[in-house]
Coordinates of C-alpha atoms in Angstrom, one line a residue:
M9 CA -22.5 86.3 -72.4
V10 CA -25.5 86.9 -70.1
G11 CA -28.8 88.6 -70.5
C12 CA -29.8 91.9 -68.9
G13 CA -30.2 91.6 -65.2
D14 CA -28.4 88.3 -64.7
K15 CA -26.2 88.2 -61.7
E16 CA -23.4 85.8 -60.2
P17 CA -25.0 83.1 -58.3
K18 CA -25.2 83.8 -54.6
S19 CA -23.7 81.2 -52.1
S20 CA -24.3 80.9 -48.4
A21 CA -21.0 78.9 -48.1
K22 CA -18.3 81.0 -46.3
K23 CA -15.3 81.7 -48.7
S24 CA -12.9 81.1 -46.0
E25 CA -14.2 77.7 -45.1
P26 CA -11.4 75.2 -45.6
K27 CA -11.9 72.1 -47.5
R28 CA -11.2 68.7 -46.0
E29 CA -8.5 67.8 -48.1
H30 CA -6.9 65.3 -45.8
Y31 CA -9.9 63.2 -46.4
V32 CA -9.1 62.9 -50.2
K33 CA -6.6 59.7 -50.9
F34 CA -6.6 57.4 -53.6
S35 CA -4.3 54.2 -53.8
D36 CA -3.3 52.7 -57.1
V37 CA -4.5 49.1 -56.9
T38 CA -4.0 48.5 -60.6
V39 CA -1.6 45.6 -60.3
E40 CA -2.9 43.8 -57.2
S41 CA -6.5 43.9 -58.6
G42 CA -5.5 42.1 -61.8
L43 CA -5.4 45.0 -64.4
G44 CA -1.6 45.1 -64.6
D45 CA -1.3 43.3 -67.8
F46 CA -3.6 45.9 -69.8
I47 CA -1.8 47.9 -72.3
H48 CA -3.4 50.2 -74.9
E49 CA -2.2 49.9 -78.4
N50 CA -2.6 53.0 -80.8
G51 CA -0.8 51.4 -83.6
A52 CA 2.0 54.0 -83.9
F53 CA 5.0 53.0 -86.1
G54 CA 6.4 56.4 -86.8
A55 CA 4.1 57.5 -89.6
K56 CA 2.2 59.9 -87.2
L57 CA -1.3 59.0 -88.5
F58 CA -3.9 61.2 -87.1
P59 CA -5.9 59.0 -84.8
E60 CA -3.2 57.6 -82.9
P61 CA -3.0 60.4 -80.2
M62 CA -6.7 59.9 -79.4
G63 CA -6.3 57.0 -77.2
G64 CA -9.0 54.6 -75.9
G65 CA -11.8 54.8 -73.2
G66 CA -13.1 52.4 -70.7
G67 CA -15.5 52.1 -67.9
F68 CA -17.8 50.1 -65.8
I69 CA -20.4 47.4 -66.8
D70 CA -22.1 44.8 -64.7
Y71 CA -22.2 42.2 -67.5
D72 CA -23.1 39.3 -65.3
N73 CA -25.8 40.9 -63.3
D74 CA -24.2 40.0 -60.0
G75 CA -24.3 43.5 -58.7
W76 CA -20.6 44.2 -58.8
Q77 CA -19.1 46.7 -61.4
D78 CA -16.9 44.9 -63.8
I79 CA -14.5 46.7 -66.1
L80 CA -14.6 47.1 -69.9
L81 CA -11.5 48.5 -71.7
V82 CA -10.8 49.5 -75.2
R83 CA -7.3 48.1 -76.5
G84 CA -7.1 50.4 -79.6
G85 CA -6.0 48.6 -82.7
T86 CA -3.1 48.5 -85.4
W87 CA -3.1 49.6 -88.9
P88 CA -3.8 47.3 -92.0
G89 CA -0.7 45.7 -93.2
R90 CA 1.0 45.8 -89.7
N91 CA 0.1 43.0 -87.4
D92 CA -3.4 43.5 -88.8
G93 CA -6.2 41.6 -86.8
M94 CA -3.8 40.3 -84.0
V95 CA -5.0 42.8 -81.3
P96 CA -8.3 42.0 -79.8
V97 CA -10.1 45.4 -79.6
L98 CA -11.6 45.0 -76.2
A99 CA -10.7 43.4 -72.8
L100 CA -13.5 42.6 -70.2
Y101 CA -12.6 41.9 -66.4
R102 CA -15.1 40.2 -64.1
N103 CA -15.3 41.7 -60.6
N104 CA -14.7 38.9 -58.2
G105 CA -16.1 40.8 -55.3
D106 CA -12.9 40.8 -53.2
G107 CA -11.1 43.5 -54.8
T108 CA -9.6 41.7 -57.8
F109 CA -10.7 41.1 -61.3
T110 CA -10.5 38.3 -63.7
D111 CA -9.9 38.6 -67.6
K112 CA -13.2 37.2 -69.1
T113 CA -12.7 38.6 -72.6
D114 CA -12.7 35.3 -74.2
E115 CA -15.5 33.7 -72.1
S116 CA -17.7 36.6 -72.7
G117 CA -17.4 36.3 -76.6
L118 CA -15.3 39.5 -77.1
K119 CA -11.9 37.9 -78.0
G120 CA -12.3 37.5 -81.7
F121 CA -13.0 41.2 -82.5
S122 CA -10.3 43.4 -84.2
T123 CA -10.8 46.8 -85.4
Y124 CA -9.6 50.4 -84.3
G125 CA -11.5 51.0 -81.4
L126 CA -12.1 54.2 -79.3
G127 CA -15.1 54.5 -76.9
I128 CA -17.7 52.7 -75.2
A129 CA -21.3 53.4 -73.9
V130 CA -23.1 51.1 -71.8
T131 CA -26.7 50.6 -71.0
D132 CA -29.6 48.1 -71.2
Y133 CA -30.9 49.4 -74.5
D134 CA -33.4 46.5 -75.2
N135 CA -34.8 46.5 -71.6
D136 CA -34.3 42.9 -71.1
G137 CA -32.4 43.1 -67.8
D138 CA -28.7 43.0 -68.7
E139 CA -26.2 45.6 -69.8
D140 CA -25.3 45.8 -73.4
F141 CA -22.7 48.3 -74.9
L142 CA -21.8 50.3 -77.9
L143 CA -18.1 50.4 -79.4
T144 CA -17.1 53.4 -81.4
T145 CA -14.5 52.8 -83.9
L146 CA -12.6 54.1 -86.9
F147 CA -14.5 52.0 -89.2
E148 CA -18.1 50.7 -88.5
N149 CA -19.4 51.0 -85.0
M150 CA -20.3 47.9 -83.2
L151 CA -23.3 47.2 -80.9
F152 CA -22.9 44.2 -78.5
R153 CA -26.1 42.5 -77.2
N154 CA -25.7 40.8 -73.8
E155 CA -27.1 37.2 -73.9
N156 CA -26.6 35.5 -70.5
S157 CA -23.3 37.2 -70.1
R158 CA -22.2 36.6 -73.3
F159 CA -22.0 39.3 -76.0
I160 CA -23.4 39.1 -79.6
E161 CA -22.4 41.8 -82.0
I162 CA -25.3 43.1 -84.0
G163 CA -24.2 46.6 -85.3
R164 CA -25.3 45.9 -88.8
K165 CA -28.4 44.0 -88.0
A166 CA -29.3 46.8 -85.5
G167 CA -28.9 49.5 -88.2
I168 CA -26.1 51.7 -86.4
A169 CA -23.3 50.3 -88.4
N170 CA -24.1 52.3 -91.6
G171 CA -20.9 53.4 -93.0
A172 CA -17.2 53.9 -91.9
R173 CA -16.8 57.0 -89.9
L174 CA -14.2 58.0 -87.2
S175 CA -16.7 58.0 -84.2
T176 CA -15.7 59.1 -80.7
S177 CA -18.0 59.6 -77.7
A178 CA -21.7 58.1 -77.6
L179 CA -24.8 58.3 -75.3
F180 CA -27.8 56.5 -74.9
F181 CA -30.9 58.6 -73.9
D182 CA -34.6 58.5 -74.2
A183 CA -35.2 61.6 -76.6
D184 CA -39.1 61.0 -77.0
K185 CA -40.0 59.4 -73.7
D186 CA -41.3 56.2 -75.2
G187 CA -39.4 54.0 -72.9
W188 CA -36.8 53.0 -75.3
L189 CA -33.3 54.4 -75.3
D190 CA -32.2 56.3 -78.4
L191 CA -28.5 56.8 -79.6
Y192 CA -26.3 59.8 -80.2
I193 CA -22.8 59.0 -81.8
G194 CA -20.4 61.8 -82.0
N195 CA -18.1 61.6 -85.3
Y196 CA -15.0 63.4 -85.6
I197 CA -13.3 64.0 -89.1
R198 CA -13.3 62.6 -92.6
W199 CA -10.2 60.6 -92.4
S200 CA -8.5 57.2 -93.6
P201 CA -4.7 56.0 -93.7
E202 CA -4.8 56.9 -97.6
T203 CA -5.9 60.5 -97.0
D204 CA -3.6 61.3 -94.0
I205 CA -2.2 64.8 -94.3
W206 CA 1.6 65.6 -93.8
C207 CA 1.8 68.2 -91.1
S208 CA 5.2 69.8 -89.9
F209 CA 6.2 69.6 -86.2
Q210 CA 9.8 71.0 -85.6
G211 CA 10.5 70.1 -89.1
D212 CA 9.5 66.7 -89.0
K213 CA 6.0 65.1 -89.4
G214 CA 3.8 65.6 -86.6
Y215 CA 0.3 64.9 -85.6
C216 CA -2.2 67.2 -87.5
T217 CA -4.8 69.4 -85.7
P218 CA -8.3 68.7 -86.9
N219 CA -8.7 72.0 -88.6
I220 CA -6.8 70.5 -91.5
Y221 CA -9.8 67.9 -92.0
E222 CA -13.2 68.2 -92.9
G223 CA -15.5 67.5 -89.8
V224 CA -18.3 64.7 -89.9
P225 CA -21.5 65.3 -88.2
G226 CA -22.8 63.2 -85.3
R227 CA -25.7 60.7 -85.9
F228 CA -29.1 60.2 -84.3
Y229 CA -30.6 56.8 -84.1
K230 CA -34.0 56.2 -82.7
N231 CA -34.7 53.0 -80.9
N232 CA -37.6 51.2 -82.6
G233 CA -38.2 49.0 -79.6
D234 CA -37.5 45.8 -81.4
G235 CA -33.7 45.6 -81.3
T236 CA -33.2 47.9 -84.2
F237 CA -32.6 51.7 -84.7
S238 CA -33.6 54.1 -87.4
D239 CA -31.4 56.9 -88.6
L240 CA -33.2 60.0 -88.0
T241 CA -30.4 62.4 -87.8
Q242 CA -31.9 64.8 -90.4
E243 CA -35.6 64.5 -89.1
A244 CA -34.7 65.1 -85.5
G245 CA -32.7 68.2 -86.0
F246 CA -29.2 67.2 -85.7
L247 CA -28.2 68.5 -89.0
P248 CA -26.3 70.7 -90.1
A249 CA -23.5 70.1 -87.6
P250 CA -19.7 70.9 -87.7
G251 CA -18.7 67.6 -86.6
K252 CA -15.4 67.1 -84.9
T253 CA -17.1 66.0 -81.7
L254 CA -15.3 64.3 -78.8
G255 CA -17.4 64.5 -76.0
A256 CA -21.3 64.5 -75.3
V257 CA -23.6 64.6 -72.3
E258 CA -27.3 64.3 -71.4
L259 CA -29.0 66.9 -69.2
D260 CA -32.0 68.8 -68.7
Y261 CA -30.9 72.2 -68.2
N262 CA -34.1 74.2 -68.6
K263 CA -36.0 71.7 -66.4
D264 CA -38.9 70.9 -68.6
G265 CA -38.5 67.2 -68.1
W266 CA -37.2 66.5 -71.6
S267 CA -33.5 65.3 -72.2
D268 CA -31.3 67.8 -73.9
I269 CA -27.6 67.2 -75.1
A270 CA -24.5 69.2 -75.0
V271 CA -21.6 68.3 -77.3
A272 CA -18.0 69.4 -77.0
N273 CA -16.2 69.9 -80.4
D274 CA -12.5 70.2 -81.3
L275 CA -11.9 73.5 -83.0
E276 CA -15.5 74.0 -83.9
H277 CA -18.2 75.7 -81.8
N278 CA -19.9 73.6 -79.0
L279 CA -23.5 72.5 -79.6
L280 CA -26.6 72.4 -77.2
Y281 CA -29.5 70.4 -78.7
V282 CA -32.6 71.5 -76.8
N283 CA -35.3 68.9 -76.9
N284 CA -38.7 70.5 -78.4
G285 CA -40.8 68.2 -76.3
D286 CA -41.4 65.6 -79.1
G287 CA -38.0 63.9 -79.3
S288 CA -36.9 66.4 -82.0
F289 CA -34.2 69.1 -81.4
T290 CA -33.2 72.7 -81.9
E291 CA -29.4 73.5 -81.7
K292 CA -28.8 76.7 -79.4
G293 CA -25.5 76.4 -78.5
L294 CA -24.4 80.0 -79.7
E295 CA -27.5 81.7 -78.2
A296 CA -27.1 80.0 -75.1
G297 CA -23.5 81.1 -74.5
I298 CA -21.6 77.6 -74.6
A299 CA -20.3 77.6 -78.1
V300 CA -17.2 79.6 -78.0
D301 CA -14.9 81.5 -75.6
E302 CA -15.2 85.1 -74.5
T303 CA -13.5 86.3 -77.6
G304 CA -15.7 84.4 -80.1
G305 CA -13.3 81.6 -80.8
A306 CA -13.9 78.0 -80.7
R307 CA -11.7 75.9 -78.6
A308 CA -10.6 72.5 -78.6
G309 CA -13.4 70.7 -76.7
M310 CA -12.8 67.2 -75.7
G311 CA -14.3 65.5 -72.5
I312 CA -17.5 67.1 -71.0
D313 CA -19.7 66.6 -68.0
A314 CA -22.7 68.6 -66.4
G315 CA -24.2 69.0 -63.0
P316 CA -25.1 71.4 -60.3
V317 CA -22.2 72.7 -58.4
D318 CA -23.8 75.5 -56.2
A319 CA -26.6 76.1 -53.7
N320 CA -28.9 77.3 -56.4
N321 CA -29.0 74.0 -58.2
E322 CA -28.7 75.3 -61.7
V323 CA -26.6 73.1 -64.1
S324 CA -23.1 73.9 -65.0
I325 CA -21.2 72.4 -68.1
F326 CA -17.7 71.6 -67.9
V327 CA -15.5 71.0 -71.0
G328 CA -12.0 70.0 -71.4
N329 CA -9.8 72.0 -73.7
F330 CA -6.1 72.2 -75.2
Q331 CA -3.3 73.6 -73.5
D332 CA -3.4 77.5 -73.1
E333 CA -7.2 77.3 -73.1
M334 CA -9.2 77.3 -69.9
V335 CA -11.4 74.2 -68.9
G336 CA -14.8 75.6 -69.9
V337 CA -17.1 76.2 -67.2
F338 CA -20.6 77.5 -68.2
R339 CA -23.2 77.9 -65.5
H340 CA -26.8 78.2 -66.5
M341 CA -28.4 81.4 -65.1
G342 CA -32.0 80.2 -65.1
N343 CA -33.1 82.1 -68.2
G344 CA -31.7 80.0 -71.0
F345 CA -28.3 81.6 -70.9
F346 CA -25.0 80.5 -69.6
M347 CA -22.2 82.5 -67.8
D348 CA -18.8 81.6 -68.7
R349 CA -17.4 81.2 -65.2
A350 CA -14.0 79.4 -65.8
A351 CA -12.0 82.4 -64.3
V352 CA -14.1 82.9 -61.3
S353 CA -14.5 79.3 -60.5
N354 CA -10.8 79.0 -59.9
I355 CA -10.5 76.3 -62.4
G356 CA -9.4 78.5 -65.4
R357 CA -5.9 79.5 -64.4
P358 CA -4.6 76.2 -63.2
S359 CA -6.1 74.6 -66.3
L360 CA -4.2 76.8 -68.9
Q361 CA -1.0 74.5 -68.4
I362 CA -2.9 71.2 -69.3
L363 CA -4.5 69.4 -72.1
T364 CA -7.7 67.9 -70.7
F365 CA -9.2 64.8 -72.2
G366 CA -11.5 62.9 -69.7
L367 CA -13.3 64.8 -67.1
F368 CA -16.2 64.2 -64.6
L369 CA -18.2 65.5 -61.6
F370 CA -18.4 63.5 -58.6
D371 CA -18.5 64.0 -54.6
V372 CA -15.1 62.7 -54.0
D373 CA -15.0 63.7 -50.4
F374 CA -18.8 63.3 -49.5
D375 CA -19.2 66.9 -48.2
S376 CA -22.5 66.9 -50.5
D377 CA -21.1 69.1 -53.5
L378 CA -19.8 67.9 -56.8
D379 CA -15.9 68.1 -57.3
L380 CA -14.3 67.8 -60.8
L381 CA -11.5 65.4 -61.8
A382 CA -9.6 66.1 -65.1
V383 CA -7.4 63.9 -66.9
N384 CA -4.6 65.3 -68.8
G385 CA -1.9 64.4 -71.4
H386 CA -0.3 65.8 -74.5
I387 CA -0.6 64.7 -78.1
Q388 CA 2.8 65.5 -79.2
I389 CA 5.8 63.8 -77.5
E390 CA 8.2 66.5 -78.8
I391 CA 6.3 69.2 -76.9
E392 CA 8.9 69.2 -74.1
Q393 CA 11.6 70.0 -76.7
R394 CA 9.8 73.1 -77.9
Q395 CA 8.3 74.6 -74.7
D396 CA 9.7 74.0 -71.2
S397 CA 6.3 74.9 -69.8
F398 CA 4.4 72.1 -71.4
Q399 CA 4.9 68.3 -70.8
F400 CA 3.8 65.3 -72.7
R401 CA 3.0 63.4 -69.6
Q402 CA 0.9 65.4 -67.2
L403 CA -0.6 65.3 -63.9
P404 CA -4.4 64.8 -63.2
H405 CA -6.1 67.6 -61.7
L406 CA -8.7 67.1 -58.8
Y407 CA -10.5 70.2 -58.0
L408 CA -12.6 70.2 -54.8
N409 CA -15.8 72.3 -54.4
R410 CA -16.1 74.9 -51.8
G411 CA -19.9 74.4 -51.9
S412 CA -20.3 77.8 -54.0
G413 CA -19.2 76.6 -57.3
T414 CA -15.8 77.8 -56.7
F415 CA -12.8 75.3 -56.5
D416 CA -9.5 74.4 -55.0
L417 CA -7.0 72.4 -57.0
I418 CA -5.5 69.8 -54.8
S419 CA -1.7 69.9 -54.6
P420 CA -0.6 66.2 -54.5
S421 CA 2.4 64.8 -53.1
V422 CA 4.8 63.1 -55.5
S423 CA 4.1 59.8 -54.1
S424 CA 0.3 60.0 -54.5
T425 CA -1.7 58.6 -57.5
L426 CA -2.5 62.3 -58.3
G427 CA 1.1 63.2 -58.2
K428 CA 2.2 60.8 -61.2
P429 CA 2.2 62.2 -64.7
I430 CA 0.4 60.3 -67.3
V431 CA -0.7 60.5 -70.9
G432 CA -4.4 60.4 -69.7
R433 CA -7.5 60.1 -72.0
G434 CA -10.4 58.2 -70.6
A435 CA -11.7 58.5 -67.1
A436 CA -14.7 56.9 -65.4
Y437 CA -16.0 56.3 -61.8
A438 CA -17.8 53.6 -59.7
D439 CA -17.8 52.0 -56.3
Y440 CA -16.3 49.0 -57.5
D441 CA -15.6 47.6 -54.2
Q442 CA -18.8 48.4 -52.6
D443 CA -17.5 50.2 -49.7
G444 CA -19.7 53.4 -50.4
D445 CA -17.1 55.8 -52.0
L446 CA -16.4 56.5 -55.6
D447 CA -13.2 55.0 -57.1
V448 CA -11.7 56.0 -60.4
L449 CA -10.7 54.2 -63.7
V450 CA -8.2 56.1 -66.1
T451 CA -6.9 55.0 -69.4
E452 CA -3.6 56.2 -71.1
N453 CA -2.9 56.4 -74.7
A454 CA -0.4 53.7 -75.6
G455 CA 0.0 52.9 -72.0
P456 CA -1.7 51.1 -69.1
A457 CA -5.1 51.4 -67.4
H458 CA -5.0 52.8 -63.8
L459 CA -7.6 51.7 -61.0
W460 CA -7.5 54.2 -58.1
R461 CA -9.3 53.0 -55.0
N462 CA -10.8 55.7 -53.0
E463 CA -9.9 55.6 -49.2
L464 CA -12.2 58.0 -48.0
I465 CA -13.9 55.2 -45.9
Q466 CA -11.5 53.1 -44.0
P467 CA -12.0 49.9 -42.3
G468 CA -13.1 50.3 -38.6
S469 CA -13.3 54.1 -39.5
T470 CA -15.5 56.4 -37.0
S471 CA -15.5 59.2 -39.6
S472 CA -18.6 61.3 -39.7
V473 CA -18.6 61.4 -43.5
N474 CA -21.8 59.9 -44.8
Y475 CA -23.4 58.8 -48.0
L476 CA -26.7 57.4 -49.7
R477 CA -26.6 55.6 -52.9
F478 CA -29.5 54.9 -55.2
K479 CA -29.8 52.1 -57.9
L480 CA -32.9 52.9 -59.9
I481 CA -35.0 50.4 -62.2
S482 CA -37.7 52.0 -64.1
T483 CA -40.8 49.9 -64.9
K484 CA -42.5 52.6 -66.9
G485 CA -39.7 54.0 -69.0
N486 CA -36.2 53.0 -70.0
R487 CA -35.1 50.2 -67.5
D488 CA -31.9 52.0 -66.8
A489 CA -34.0 55.2 -65.6
I490 CA -31.5 57.4 -67.6
G491 CA -33.1 60.8 -67.5
T492 CA -34.5 60.2 -63.8
E493 CA -33.4 63.0 -61.3
V494 CA -33.0 62.3 -57.6
G495 CA -33.2 65.1 -55.0
I496 CA -32.3 64.7 -51.4
K497 CA -32.7 67.2 -48.5
T498 CA -30.2 67.2 -45.8
G499 CA -29.5 70.1 -43.3
G500 CA -32.3 72.1 -44.7
K501 CA -30.6 72.0 -48.4
W502 CA -31.6 70.1 -51.4
H503 CA -28.9 68.5 -53.6
Y504 CA -29.6 66.9 -57.0
R505 CA -28.2 64.1 -59.4
R506 CA -29.1 62.8 -62.5
V507 CA -29.0 59.3 -64.0
K508 CA -27.3 59.9 -67.2
A509 CA -25.2 58.3 -69.9
G510 CA -22.2 59.7 -71.7
S511 CA -20.0 62.4 -70.4
S512 CA -16.1 62.4 -69.8
Y513 CA -14.2 61.3 -73.0
L514 CA -14.9 57.8 -74.7
S515 CA -15.8 56.5 -71.3
Q516 CA -18.6 55.0 -69.0
S517 CA -19.2 55.6 -65.5
E518 CA -21.6 53.6 -63.2
K519 CA -25.2 54.6 -63.3
T520 CA -25.9 54.3 -59.6
I521 CA -26.4 57.7 -58.0
T522 CA -24.3 58.7 -55.1
F523 CA -24.9 61.6 -52.6
G524 CA -22.3 62.6 -50.0
M525 CA -24.1 63.8 -46.8
S526 CA -21.3 65.3 -44.9
D527 CA -22.1 64.7 -41.0
S528 CA -25.8 64.3 -41.8
S529 CA -27.0 60.9 -40.6
V530 CA -30.3 60.9 -42.2
A531 CA -31.8 62.1 -45.5
D532 CA -34.8 64.0 -44.4
S533 CA -36.6 63.9 -47.8
V534 CA -35.8 62.1 -51.0
I535 CA -37.7 62.9 -54.3
I536 CA -37.4 60.9 -57.4
N537 CA -38.6 62.4 -60.6
W538 CA -38.9 59.5 -63.0
S539 CA -38.2 60.0 -66.6
N540 CA -41.8 59.2 -67.7
N541 CA -42.8 62.3 -65.2
E542 CA -43.9 60.2 -62.3
Q543 CA -42.8 61.3 -58.9
Q544 CA -41.9 59.2 -55.8
I545 CA -41.0 60.6 -52.4
L546 CA -39.2 58.9 -49.6
L547 CA -38.7 60.1 -46.0
D548 CA -36.2 59.7 -43.3
L549 CA -33.7 57.4 -45.1
P550 CA -30.6 56.7 -42.8
A551 CA -27.3 57.3 -44.4
N552 CA -24.5 54.9 -45.3
N553 CA -26.9 52.6 -47.4
E554 CA -27.4 51.7 -51.0
L555 CA -30.9 51.5 -51.9
L556 CA -32.3 49.4 -54.9
I557 CA -35.6 51.3 -55.9
V558 CA -37.8 49.7 -58.5
Q559 CA -40.4 52.3 -59.8
G560 CA -43.7 51.7 -58.1
Q561 CA -42.3 49.2 -55.7
K562 CA -40.8 49.3 -52.0
F563 CA -37.2 50.1 -52.0
V564 CA -34.7 47.2 -51.0
Q565 CA -31.5 48.1 -49.0
K566 CA -28.5 46.5 -50.2
P567 CA -25.9 45.3 -47.7
V568 CA -22.6 47.3 -48.3
A569 CA -19.2 45.4 -48.3
R570 CA -16.7 47.0 -46.1
K571 CA -13.0 47.1 -47.3
N572 CA -12.0 44.9 -44.2
D573 CA -14.5 42.2 -45.4
L574 CA -12.8 42.1 -49.0

């Protein structure tokens, strides 16, 4: 729904302009990189317990502060009485800087923890210079503080483990601009093995849909600045809420400089928490137009991300949904309302045949606009017996942006990484090999993880596809600079990216900002709007560099490792 006078966004891009699809290629380097031994465990033994199809997340963390992105994966868990305590919930792989990883789960202090794990959120929550992380679980959530590359679990001590809930995606953000990252944890349903409901699927027990269960609202924890958090869910405006949350993303859709949150819910209306400018929130999902579909019905929201995808630089929110439901594409019209552009974006129709969990926006081909990757897979393996049109294992979908907020779905070859069906769940991106382009990590339910190396930049390549990367460190706000926005001007056009936590599904992407610059060799202007409202302007920055920018200091250019150096 749009207000009176709202119009479709105009675009200067020619509709007939072809995308450079031949530039987009991934190589599956899972085995050669050292991740081939990882298998997610969902505990399934035939009882079809509700959480088993949810899968586990994963993502990127520089746990040893050496500048290389390491990989953290959630193994899942088993059920009490069935190999209880024998499956370590986490796996940490150190980036060796040569394209390979080494398992450091034991050395980092993570091997001794067993629970039923789901998602991760990574950040420097205590502003001490290293990356910590949160683990959401079926039971009490866990917070791991980094102490010299070894983790100490402090969830109860920190005040975020108050009660057993089925928690899913979480994000850190600075709600009140006090320089300390607060925490939002999405919760799903009220469930335990003892209260599992028998649901029929083709005459046998199948996995229930969440409408059978009572939803549990998410929780908001204020960072006290002393290593602890206070549960201010009610006081900050996060109640009432329907629960059944699977994804959450930080954004500033109204451009007032304060962090808002969009929440994807499963068979409940989506939420938009608008910051009141004091760290409290008002929920406006329904009136903003993102809560339900065009018929007024709630969809099965899962993964979520947000960013500008057209020349007008208004934010769009993307939500992964169930089969027969389009991926949600809600474009802000600049007046507090979002237009549902799933159909006109060309994402809607192709997404009807898939069940999307993880999704995220990134510039995969460096043509300056944000593309969309959706990771898919069904929850009922018997679906193929009932309907020939749906598969249990499904192809990932990569949608290339034409520059106008309309997209083309890549048709991959069978031999490519995108041409192999998986039971996809989590998805995250990072430049793990430091060659400039963005690589992808994907998790499967009860299956392996996949590391896909982006082959956009080739050894010895003379390609004119350029980029700039920005690693930001704030000295007057939260150290990770979450909530900071960077804009660059190339070819007379401005493009914006945001340092944000959360998004996708149960997973964590790197926080370094990457801009594709197409054939532009210089960024004419760069503007950094720091999270504490300070502004920094840089001029004439040469392409193909990663810049370390510490607030208030001269930036440092970081050498980029080319693939032929690895």
